[in-house]
Amino acid sequence: MNILVTGAAGFIGSNFVYYMLEKHPEDRIVALDALTYAGNLETLEEALENKNFKFIKGDIYDKKHVFEIFREEKPDIVVNFAAETHVDRSIEDPGIFVRTNVGGTQVLLDAATEFGVTRFHQIGTDEVYGDLPLDRPDLFFKEDMPLKASSPYSASKASADLLTMAYHRTYGLPVTISRCSNNYGPYQFPEKLIPLVIYRAENDESIPVYGTGDNVRDWLYVMDHCSAIDLIMRDGRDGEIYNIGGHNERNNITVVRRILEYLGKPESLITFVTDRKGHDKRYAIDPEKTKKELGWEPETRFEDGIGMTIDWYLEHRSWWEHIVSGDYQNYYQKMYGDR
Ligand code: NAD
Ligand code: TYD
């Protein structure tokens, strides 16, 4: 099978590529990524050695290029990870989020409709449901809850979900959507909470915690997300939405303290800073549908996963140092400049 993976040079997309190359060596993966500031081709260095893997630099919003890729590569399945993903950036500059997350998804949906695929899988997020109050631990996000996005990021992702469902209903495009909680693990861009805390603590720099640090996120180890996507895109029911999460709720300050403790760094590094605008209080996924229909279970407990993640960042210092210094942006030129 030919699988087109967009956003494959980002955090979850790259982990998904490695998951797939190992789990399904019979499949061929074509990666499409614009290599924005969040895309890092160094992350795919090992994959580039694999004969079942092909990388194409391109923008999902570029209709001509996307149609050419569909014509040539004839993907059976499309998995759309490509997106602008950082909430704080969406608050500063919403336009690019609408362009990529809504406009780019629409171009991919057009191409999938025109050329035909067996499945278009849209990577969604639990942030489309809005947030839950801190004093109602009995409440969880369910697939049929109304969309109530808070940030320009989550609003653009909600729009992409609606478009995906509209293409299913209007044009009969075979689609599935998965909505996952916060991921953590190797290759996460160090602007997101967990890698940011790790690298700043390693450099003995202050750790910015928004507000009082009581916001709750439901953390899932990235490989557990990948295994769920693999199941949903193959065996999920056409036109259905699946929530993915592992009931690993922690408030931010607890996560930050745990990382500092693991690294042997002092809590005096913590600096409480002005809260994010419109900051969602609590995310918590009910993953029962995915478990029941597809037999999916997360394998990694937060306590194990956070240790594995911190160890990975300590062992791959040059990976994040290249990002912090900006060197990673020269890698494409180095690898492909003369080709
Ligand atoms: P990321 O920011 O690490 O990676 C995004 C990738 O998309 C980058 O490689 C970037 O170069 C690429 N990209 C951006 N604009 C593009 C464009 N116009 N054309 C082609 N490629 C483009 O993001 P991530 O954390 O890996 O998230 C991947 C997907 O998963 C996103 O759709 C996100 O909404 C969703 N998601 C993320 C989380 C999380 O915790 N990180 C949780 C749930 C859902
Ligand atoms: P983030 O990793 O940006 O993911 P999301 O906003 O999509 O959940 O942030 C996770 C939580 O950590 C969120 O509640 C905001 C908070 N946060 C901080 O307190 N300090 C930071 O420097 C960052 C990046 C996030």
CSV table of C-alpha atoms and ligand atoms in Angstrom, one decimal:
chain,number,residue,atom,x,y,z
A,1,MET,CA,0.0,0.0,0.0
A,2,ASN,CA,1.1,3.6,-0.7
A,3,ILE,CA,0.6,5.9,2.2
A,4,LEU,CA,1.0,9.6,1.9
A,5,VAL,CA,2.0,11.1,5.3
A,6,THR,CA,1.9,14.9,5.4
A,7,GLY,CA,3.7,16.8,8.1
A,8,ALA,CA,6.1,13.9,8.4
A,9,ALA,CA,9.1,16.0,9.4
A,10,GLY,CA,7.2,17.2,12.6
A,11,PHE,CA,6.9,15.6,16.0
A,12,ILE,CA,4.1,13.1,15.6
A,13,GLY,CA,4.4,12.6,11.8
A,14,SER,CA,8.1,11.5,12.1
A,15,ASN,CA,7.3,9.1,15.0
A,16,PHE,CA,4.5,7.7,12.8
A,17,VAL,CA,6.9,7.2,9.9
A,18,TYR,CA,9.2,5.2,12.1
A,19,TYR,CA,6.4,3.3,13.6
A,20,MET,CA,5.1,2.4,10.1
A,21,LEU,CA,8.4,1.5,8.6
A,22,GLU,CA,9.0,-1.0,11.4
A,23,LYS,CA,5.5,-2.4,11.8
A,24,HIS,CA,4.5,-2.5,8.1
A,25,PRO,CA,7.6,-3.0,6.0
A,26,GLU,CA,5.3,-4.1,3.2
A,27,ASP,CA,3.9,-0.5,2.8
A,28,ARG,CA,5.5,2.4,1.0
A,29,ILE,CA,5.6,5.8,2.7
A,30,VAL,CA,5.6,9.0,0.8
A,31,ALA,CA,6.2,12.0,3.1
A,32,LEU,CA,5.2,15.5,2.2
A,33,ASP,CA,6.3,18.4,4.4
A,34,ALA,CA,6.9,22.1,3.8
A,35,LEU,CA,9.7,22.2,6.3
A,36,THR,CA,8.4,25.2,8.1
A,37,TYR,CA,10.2,26.2,11.3
A,38,ALA,CA,8.6,23.2,13.0
A,39,GLY,CA,9.7,20.7,10.3
A,40,ASN,CA,13.2,19.1,10.7
A,41,LEU,CA,14.5,16.8,8.1
A,42,GLU,CA,17.3,15.7,10.4
A,43,THR,CA,14.6,13.9,12.3
A,44,LEU,CA,14.0,11.7,9.2
A,45,GLU,CA,17.7,11.0,8.6
A,46,GLU,CA,17.3,7.2,9.3
A,47,ALA,CA,14.0,7.0,7.3
A,48,LEU,CA,15.7,8.5,4.3
A,49,GLU,CA,17.9,5.4,4.1
A,50,ASN,CA,14.9,3.1,3.8
A,51,LYS,CA,14.0,2.2,0.2
A,52,ASN,CA,10.3,2.2,1.2
A,53,PHE,CA,10.4,5.8,2.1
A,54,LYS,CA,10.4,8.9,-0.1
A,55,PHE,CA,10.5,12.5,1.1
A,56,ILE,CA,8.9,15.4,-0.9
A,57,LYS,CA,9.3,19.0,0.2
A,58,GLY,CA,6.1,20.8,-0.5
A,59,ASP,CA,3.2,22.8,0.9
A,60,ILE,CA,-0.2,21.2,1.3
A,61,TYR,CA,-1.8,24.5,0.3
A,62,ASP,CA,0.0,24.4,-3.1
A,63,LYS,CA,-2.8,22.8,-5.2
A,64,LYS,CA,-0.7,22.3,-8.3
A,65,HIS,CA,2.1,20.5,-6.5
A,66,VAL,CA,-0.3,18.4,-4.4
A,67,PHE,CA,-2.2,17.3,-7.5
A,68,GLU,CA,1.0,16.3,-9.2
A,69,ILE,CA,2.0,14.3,-6.2
A,70,PHE,CA,-1.3,12.4,-6.1
A,71,ARG,CA,-1.0,11.8,-9.9
A,72,GLU,CA,2.5,10.4,-9.6
A,73,GLU,CA,2.5,8.6,-6.2
A,74,LYS,CA,-1.1,7.3,-6.3
A,75,PRO,CA,-1.6,7.1,-2.6
A,76,ASP,CA,-4.1,4.6,-1.2
A,77,ILE,CA,-4.2,6.2,2.2
A,78,VAL,CA,-3.6,9.8,3.1
A,79,VAL,CA,-2.8,10.7,6.7
A,80,ASN,CA,-2.8,14.5,7.3
A,81,PHE,CA,-0.6,15.6,10.1
A,82,ALA,CA,0.6,18.8,8.4
A,83,ALA,CA,-0.5,21.8,10.4
A,84,GLU,CA,0.5,24.9,12.3
A,85,THR,CA,0.3,23.5,15.9
A,86,HIS,CA,1.5,26.0,18.5
A,87,VAL,CA,-1.4,27.7,20.4
A,88,ASP,CA,0.8,30.7,21.5
A,89,ARG,CA,1.8,31.3,17.9
A,90,SER,CA,-1.9,31.1,16.8
A,91,ILE,CA,-2.7,33.9,19.3
A,92,GLU,CA,0.0,36.1,17.8
A,93,ASP,CA,-0.7,35.3,14.1
A,94,PRO,CA,-3.9,33.4,13.3
A,95,GLY,CA,-3.8,33.8,9.5
A,96,ILE,CA,-1.2,31.1,8.8
A,97,PHE,CA,-3.3,28.7,10.9
A,98,VAL,CA,-6.3,29.3,8.7
A,99,ARG,CA,-4.2,29.0,5.5
A,100,THR,CA,-2.5,25.7,6.4
A,101,ASN,CA,-4.9,24.0,8.7
A,102,VAL,CA,-8.1,24.8,6.8
A,103,GLY,CA,-6.9,25.8,3.3
A,104,GLY,CA,-4.3,23.1,3.2
A,105,THR,CA,-6.6,20.4,4.4
A,106,GLN,CA,-9.1,21.4,1.8
A,107,VAL,CA,-6.6,21.1,-1.0
A,108,LEU,CA,-5.7,17.6,0.2
A,109,LEU,CA,-9.4,16.7,0.4
A,110,ASP,CA,-9.9,17.9,-3.2
A,111,ALA,CA,-6.9,15.8,-4.4
A,112,ALA,CA,-8.1,12.7,-2.5
A,113,THR,CA,-11.6,13.2,-4.0
A,114,GLU,CA,-10.3,13.8,-7.5
A,115,PHE,CA,-7.8,10.9,-7.6
A,116,GLY,CA,-9.6,8.5,-5.2
A,117,VAL,CA,-8.2,6.9,-2.0
A,118,THR,CA,-9.3,4.1,0.1
A,119,ARG,CA,-9.0,6.3,3.2
A,120,PHE,CA,-8.3,9.9,4.1
A,121,HIS,CA,-7.4,10.1,7.7
A,122,GLN,CA,-7.4,13.5,9.3
A,123,ILE,CA,-5.3,14.0,12.5
A,124,GLY,CA,-7.5,16.1,14.8
A,125,THR,CA,-7.0,17.3,18.3
A,126,ASP,CA,-9.0,17.1,21.6
A,127,GLU,CA,-8.7,20.9,21.7
A,128,VAL,CA,-11.7,21.2,19.3
A,129,TYR,CA,-13.9,20.3,22.3
A,130,GLY,CA,-12.9,23.4,24.2
A,131,ASP,CA,-12.0,22.8,27.9
A,132,LEU,CA,-13.5,21.2,31.0
A,133,PRO,CA,-13.8,22.8,34.4
A,134,LEU,CA,-11.1,21.8,37.0
A,135,ASP,CA,-13.8,21.0,39.6
A,136,ARG,CA,-15.6,18.4,37.5
A,137,PRO,CA,-13.2,15.4,37.3
A,138,ASP,CA,-16.2,13.3,36.2
A,139,LEU,CA,-16.4,15.0,32.8
A,140,PHE,CA,-14.5,13.8,29.7
A,141,PHE,CA,-14.5,14.7,26.0
A,142,LYS,CA,-16.6,12.3,23.9
A,143,GLU,CA,-16.8,12.2,20.1
A,144,ASP,CA,-20.3,13.5,19.9
A,145,MET,CA,-19.8,16.6,22.0
A,146,PRO,CA,-20.2,20.0,20.3
A,147,LEU,CA,-17.1,21.7,19.0
A,148,LYS,CA,-16.2,24.7,21.2
A,149,ALA,CA,-12.7,25.7,20.2
A,150,SER,CA,-11.0,28.4,22.3
A,151,SER,CA,-7.9,29.4,20.3
A,152,PRO,CA,-7.3,30.3,16.7
A,153,TYR,CA,-5.3,27.0,16.5
A,154,SER,CA,-8.2,24.8,17.8
A,155,ALA,CA,-10.7,26.8,15.7
A,156,SER,CA,-8.7,26.0,12.6
A,157,LYS,CA,-8.4,22.3,13.5
A,158,ALA,CA,-12.2,22.2,14.2
A,159,SER,CA,-12.8,23.7,10.7
A,160,ALA,CA,-10.6,21.1,9.1
A,161,ASP,CA,-12.6,18.4,10.9
A,162,LEU,CA,-15.9,19.8,9.6
A,163,LEU,CA,-14.5,20.0,6.1
A,164,THR,CA,-13.3,16.4,6.3
A,165,MET,CA,-16.8,15.3,7.3
A,166,ALA,CA,-18.4,17.5,4.6
A,167,TYR,CA,-16.3,15.8,1.9
A,168,HIS,CA,-17.5,12.5,3.2
A,169,ARG,CA,-21.1,13.4,3.1
A,170,THR,CA,-21.1,15.5,-0.1
A,171,TYR,CA,-18.6,13.6,-2.3
A,172,GLY,CA,-18.6,10.2,-0.6
A,173,LEU,CA,-14.8,10.5,0.3
A,174,PRO,CA,-13.9,7.7,2.7
A,175,VAL,CA,-12.6,9.5,5.8
A,176,THR,CA,-11.8,9.0,9.5
A,177,ILE,CA,-10.8,11.6,12.1
A,178,SER,CA,-8.9,10.9,15.3
A,179,ARG,CA,-8.8,13.4,18.1
A,180,CYS,CA,-5.9,12.9,20.5
A,181,SER,CA,-4.9,14.5,23.8
A,182,ASN,CA,-1.4,16.1,24.3
A,183,ASN,CA,1.5,14.0,23.1
A,184,TYR,CA,5.0,13.8,24.5
A,185,GLY,CA,8.1,11.8,23.4
A,186,PRO,CA,11.1,12.1,21.1
A,187,TYR,CA,11.4,14.7,18.4
A,188,GLN,CA,8.9,17.2,19.9
A,189,PHE,CA,9.8,20.8,18.9
A,190,PRO,CA,11.2,22.5,22.0
A,191,GLU,CA,8.6,25.3,22.0
A,192,LYS,CA,6.0,22.8,23.6
A,193,LEU,CA,5.9,22.4,27.4
A,194,ILE,CA,7.8,19.2,28.0
A,195,PRO,CA,10.8,19.6,25.7
A,196,LEU,CA,11.0,23.3,26.6
A,197,VAL,CA,11.3,22.4,30.3
A,198,ILE,CA,13.8,19.7,29.6
A,199,TYR,CA,16.2,21.8,27.5
A,200,ARG,CA,15.9,25.0,29.6
A,201,ALA,CA,16.5,23.0,32.8
A,202,GLU,CA,19.5,21.3,31.2
A,203,ASN,CA,20.8,24.8,30.4
A,204,ASP,CA,19.9,26.1,34.0
A,205,GLU,CA,17.5,28.6,32.4
A,206,SER,CA,14.2,29.8,34.0
A,207,ILE,CA,11.1,27.7,33.3
A,208,PRO,CA,8.1,29.8,32.4
A,209,VAL,CA,4.9,28.4,33.8
A,210,TYR,CA,1.7,30.2,32.7
A,211,GLY,CA,-0.6,31.5,35.3
A,212,THR,CA,-0.5,29.3,38.4
A,213,GLY,CA,0.3,26.1,36.6
A,214,ASP,CA,-3.0,24.5,37.6
A,215,ASN,CA,-4.1,23.8,34.0
A,216,VAL,CA,-4.6,20.1,33.3
A,217,ARG,CA,-3.5,18.2,30.2
A,218,ASP,CA,-4.1,14.5,29.4
A,219,TRP,CA,-0.6,13.2,28.3
A,220,LEU,CA,-0.2,10.4,25.9
A,221,TYR,CA,3.2,8.9,24.8
A,222,VAL,CA,3.5,9.5,21.1
A,223,MET,CA,4.0,5.9,20.0
A,224,ASP,CA,0.6,5.1,21.6
A,225,HIS,CA,-0.9,7.8,19.4
A,226,CYS,CA,0.8,6.2,16.4
A,227,SER,CA,-0.6,2.7,17.1
A,228,ALA,CA,-4.1,4.1,17.4
A,229,ILE,CA,-3.8,6.0,14.1
A,230,ASP,CA,-2.6,2.8,12.4
A,231,LEU,CA,-5.6,0.9,13.6
A,232,ILE,CA,-8.1,3.7,12.8
A,233,MET,CA,-6.9,4.4,9.3
A,234,ARG,CA,-7.1,0.6,8.4
A,235,ASP,CA,-10.0,-0.7,10.5
A,236,GLY,CA,-11.9,2.4,11.7
A,237,ARG,CA,-15.4,2.8,10.3
A,238,ASP,CA,-15.8,5.2,7.4
A,239,GLY,CA,-17.1,8.6,8.4
A,240,GLU,CA,-16.3,8.1,12.1
A,241,ILE,CA,-14.4,10.1,14.7
A,242,TYR,CA,-12.3,8.4,17.3
A,243,ASN,CA,-10.9,9.9,20.5
A,244,ILE,CA,-7.4,8.8,21.6
A,245,GLY,CA,-6.2,9.3,25.2
A,246,GLY,CA,-4.9,7.3,28.1
A,247,HIS,CA,-6.3,8.9,31.2
A,248,ASN,CA,-3.0,10.4,32.2
A,249,GLU,CA,-4.1,13.8,33.6
A,250,ARG,CA,-1.6,16.0,35.3
A,251,ASN,CA,-1.5,19.7,36.0
A,252,ASN,CA,1.4,21.6,34.4
A,253,ILE,CA,3.2,22.4,37.7
A,254,THR,CA,3.2,18.7,38.5
A,255,VAL,CA,4.7,17.9,35.1
A,256,VAL,CA,7.4,20.6,35.5
A,257,ARG,CA,8.3,19.5,39.0
A,258,ARG,CA,8.6,15.9,37.9
A,259,ILE,CA,11.0,16.8,35.1
A,260,LEU,CA,13.1,19.0,37.4
A,261,GLU,CA,13.3,16.2,39.9
A,262,TYR,CA,14.3,13.7,37.3
A,263,LEU,CA,17.1,16.0,36.1
A,264,GLY,CA,18.2,16.9,39.6
A,265,LYS,CA,17.5,20.6,39.0
A,266,PRO,CA,16.1,23.0,41.6
A,267,GLU,CA,12.5,24.2,41.7
A,268,SER,CA,13.9,27.7,42.0
A,269,LEU,CA,14.1,27.6,38.1
A,270,ILE,CA,10.3,27.8,37.9
A,271,THR,CA,9.1,31.3,37.0
A,272,PHE,CA,5.3,32.0,37.0
A,273,VAL,CA,4.6,34.2,34.0
A,274,THR,CA,1.4,36.0,32.7
A,275,ASP,CA,-1.2,33.5,31.7
A,276,ARG,CA,-1.9,32.5,28.1
A,277,LYS,CA,-4.9,34.4,26.7
A,278,GLY,CA,-8.1,32.2,26.7
A,279,HIS,CA,-6.0,29.4,28.4
A,280,ASP,CA,-8.0,26.1,28.4
A,281,LYS,CA,-8.3,24.8,31.9
A,282,ARG,CA,-8.6,21.0,31.5
A,283,TYR,CA,-8.4,18.5,28.7
A,284,ALA,CA,-9.5,14.9,29.4
A,285,ILE,CA,-10.3,12.3,26.7
A,286,ASP,CA,-12.8,9.5,26.9
A,287,PRO,CA,-11.2,6.9,24.7
A,288,GLU,CA,-13.8,4.1,25.2
A,289,LYS,CA,-15.1,4.1,21.6
A,290,THR,CA,-11.5,3.5,20.2
A,291,LYS,CA,-10.9,0.8,22.8
A,292,LYS,CA,-14.2,-1.0,22.3
A,293,GLU,CA,-14.3,-0.9,18.5
A,294,LEU,CA,-10.7,-1.4,17.7
A,295,GLY,CA,-9.2,-3.0,20.7
A,296,TRP,CA,-6.7,-0.2,21.2
A,297,GLU,CA,-4.9,0.2,24.5
A,298,PRO,CA,-2.1,2.6,25.3
A,299,GLU,CA,1.1,0.8,26.4
A,300,THR,CA,3.1,3.5,28.2
A,301,ARG,CA,2.3,4.8,31.6
A,302,PHE,CA,3.2,8.5,32.1
A,303,GLU,CA,5.7,7.7,34.8
A,304,ASP,CA,7.6,5.4,32.4
A,305,GLY,CA,7.1,7.6,29.3
A,306,ILE,CA,8.3,10.8,30.9
A,307,GLY,CA,11.6,9.1,32.0
A,308,MET,CA,12.1,7.6,28.5
A,309,THR,CA,11.4,11.0,27.0
A,310,ILE,CA,13.9,12.9,29.2
A,311,ASP,CA,16.5,10.2,28.6
A,312,TRP,CA,16.0,10.6,24.9
A,313,TYR,CA,16.5,14.4,25.0
A,314,LEU,CA,19.7,13.9,27.1
A,315,GLU,CA,21.0,11.3,24.6
A,316,HIS,CA,20.1,13.5,21.6
A,317,ARG,CA,21.4,16.8,22.7
A,318,SER,CA,22.6,17.7,19.2
A,319,TRP,CA,19.1,17.3,17.9
A,320,TRP,CA,17.6,20.1,20.0
A,321,GLU,CA,20.8,22.1,20.1
A,322,HIS,CA,20.6,22.4,16.3
A,323,ILE,CA,17.0,23.6,16.7
A,324,VAL,CA,17.8,26.1,19.3
A,325,SER,CA,20.8,27.4,17.2
A,326,GLY,CA,18.7,27.4,14.0
A,327,ASP,CA,21.2,25.0,12.2
A,328,TYR,CA,18.6,22.4,11.5
A,329,GLN,CA,17.2,24.7,8.8
A,330,ASN,CA,20.3,24.2,6.7
A,331,TYR,CA,19.9,20.5,6.6
A,332,TYR,CA,17.6,20.3,3.6
A,333,GLN,CA,20.1,22.5,1.6
A,334,LYS,CA,22.9,20.2,2.7
A,335,MET,CA,21.0,17.0,1.7
A,336,TYR,CA,19.2,18.2,-1.4
A,337,GLY,CA,20.9,21.4,-2.4
A,338,ASP,CA,22.8,19.8,-5.3
A,339,ARG,CA,20.3,17.2,-6.4
B,1,NAD,P1,4.6,19.8,14.6
B,1,NAD,O1,4.4,21.3,14.6
B,1,NAD,O2,5.7,19.2,15.3
B,1,NAD,O3,4.7,19.4,13.0
B,1,NAD,C1,3.9,19.9,12.0
B,1,NAD,C2,4.6,19.6,10.7
B,1,NAD,O4,3.8,20.0,9.6
B,1,NAD,C3,6.0,20.2,10.5
B,1,NAD,O5,6.9,19.2,10.0
B,1,NAD,C4,5.8,21.3,9.5
B,1,NAD,O6,6.9,21.5,8.6
B,1,NAD,C5,4.6,20.7,8.7
B,1,NAD,N1,3.8,21.7,8.0
B,1,NAD,C6,3.3,22.9,8.5
B,1,NAD,N2,2.7,23.6,7.5
B,1,NAD,C7,2.8,22.8,6.4
B,1,NAD,C8,2.3,23.0,5.1
B,1,NAD,N3,1.6,24.1,4.7
B,1,NAD,N4,2.5,22.0,4.2
B,1,NAD,C9,3.2,20.9,4.5
B,1,NAD,N5,3.7,20.7,5.7
B,1,NAD,C10,3.5,21.6,6.7
B,1,NAD,O7,3.2,19.2,15.0
B,1,NAD,P2,2.8,17.9,15.7
B,1,NAD,O8,2.8,18.1,17.2
B,1,NAD,O9,3.6,16.7,15.2
B,1,NAD,O10,1.3,17.7,15.3
B,1,NAD,C11,0.9,17.0,14.1
B,1,NAD,C12,-0.6,16.9,14.0
B,1,NAD,O11,-1.1,16.3,15.2
B,1,NAD,C13,-1.2,18.3,13.9
B,1,NAD,O12,-2.3,18.2,13.0
B,1,NAD,C14,-1.8,18.6,15.3
B,1,NAD,O13,-2.9,19.4,15.2
B,1,NAD,C15,-2.1,17.2,15.8
B,1,NAD,N6,-2.1,16.9,17.2
B,1,NAD,C16,-1.0,17.2,17.9
B,1,NAD,C17,-1.0,17.0,19.3
B,1,NAD,C18,0.3,17.2,20.1
B,1,NAD,O14,0.2,17.1,21.4
B,1,NAD,N7,1.4,17.6,19.6
B,1,NAD,C19,-2.1,16.4,19.9
B,1,NAD,C20,-3.2,16.1,19.1
B,1,NAD,C21,-3.2,16.4,17.8
B,2,TYD,P1,1.7,23.3,25.0
B,2,TYD,O1,2.8,22.3,25.1
B,2,TYD,O2,1.8,24.5,24.3
B,2,TYD,O3,0.4,22.4,24.5
B,2,TYD,P2,-1.2,22.9,24.5
B,2,TYD,O4,-1.3,24.3,24.7
B,2,TYD,O5,-1.6,22.5,23.1
B,2,TYD,O6,-1.9,22.0,25.5
B,2,TYD,O7,1.3,23.6,26.5
B,2,TYD,C1,0.9,22.7,27.5
B,2,TYD,C2,0.5,23.4,28.7
B,2,TYD,O8,1.6,24.0,29.3
B,2,TYD,C3,-0.6,24.5,28.5
B,2,TYD,O9,-1.5,24.5,29.6
B,2,TYD,C4,0.3,25.7,28.5
B,2,TYD,C5,1.4,25.4,29.4
B,2,TYD,N1,2.7,26.1,29.1
B,2,TYD,C6,3.4,26.8,30.1
B,2,TYD,O10,2.9,26.9,31.3
B,2,TYD,N2,4.6,27.3,29.8
B,2,TYD,C7,5.1,27.2,28.6
B,2,TYD,O11,6.3,27.8,28.3
B,2,TYD,C8,4.4,26.5,27.6
B,2,TYD,C9,5.0,26.4,26.2
B,2,TYD,C10,3.2,25.9,27.9
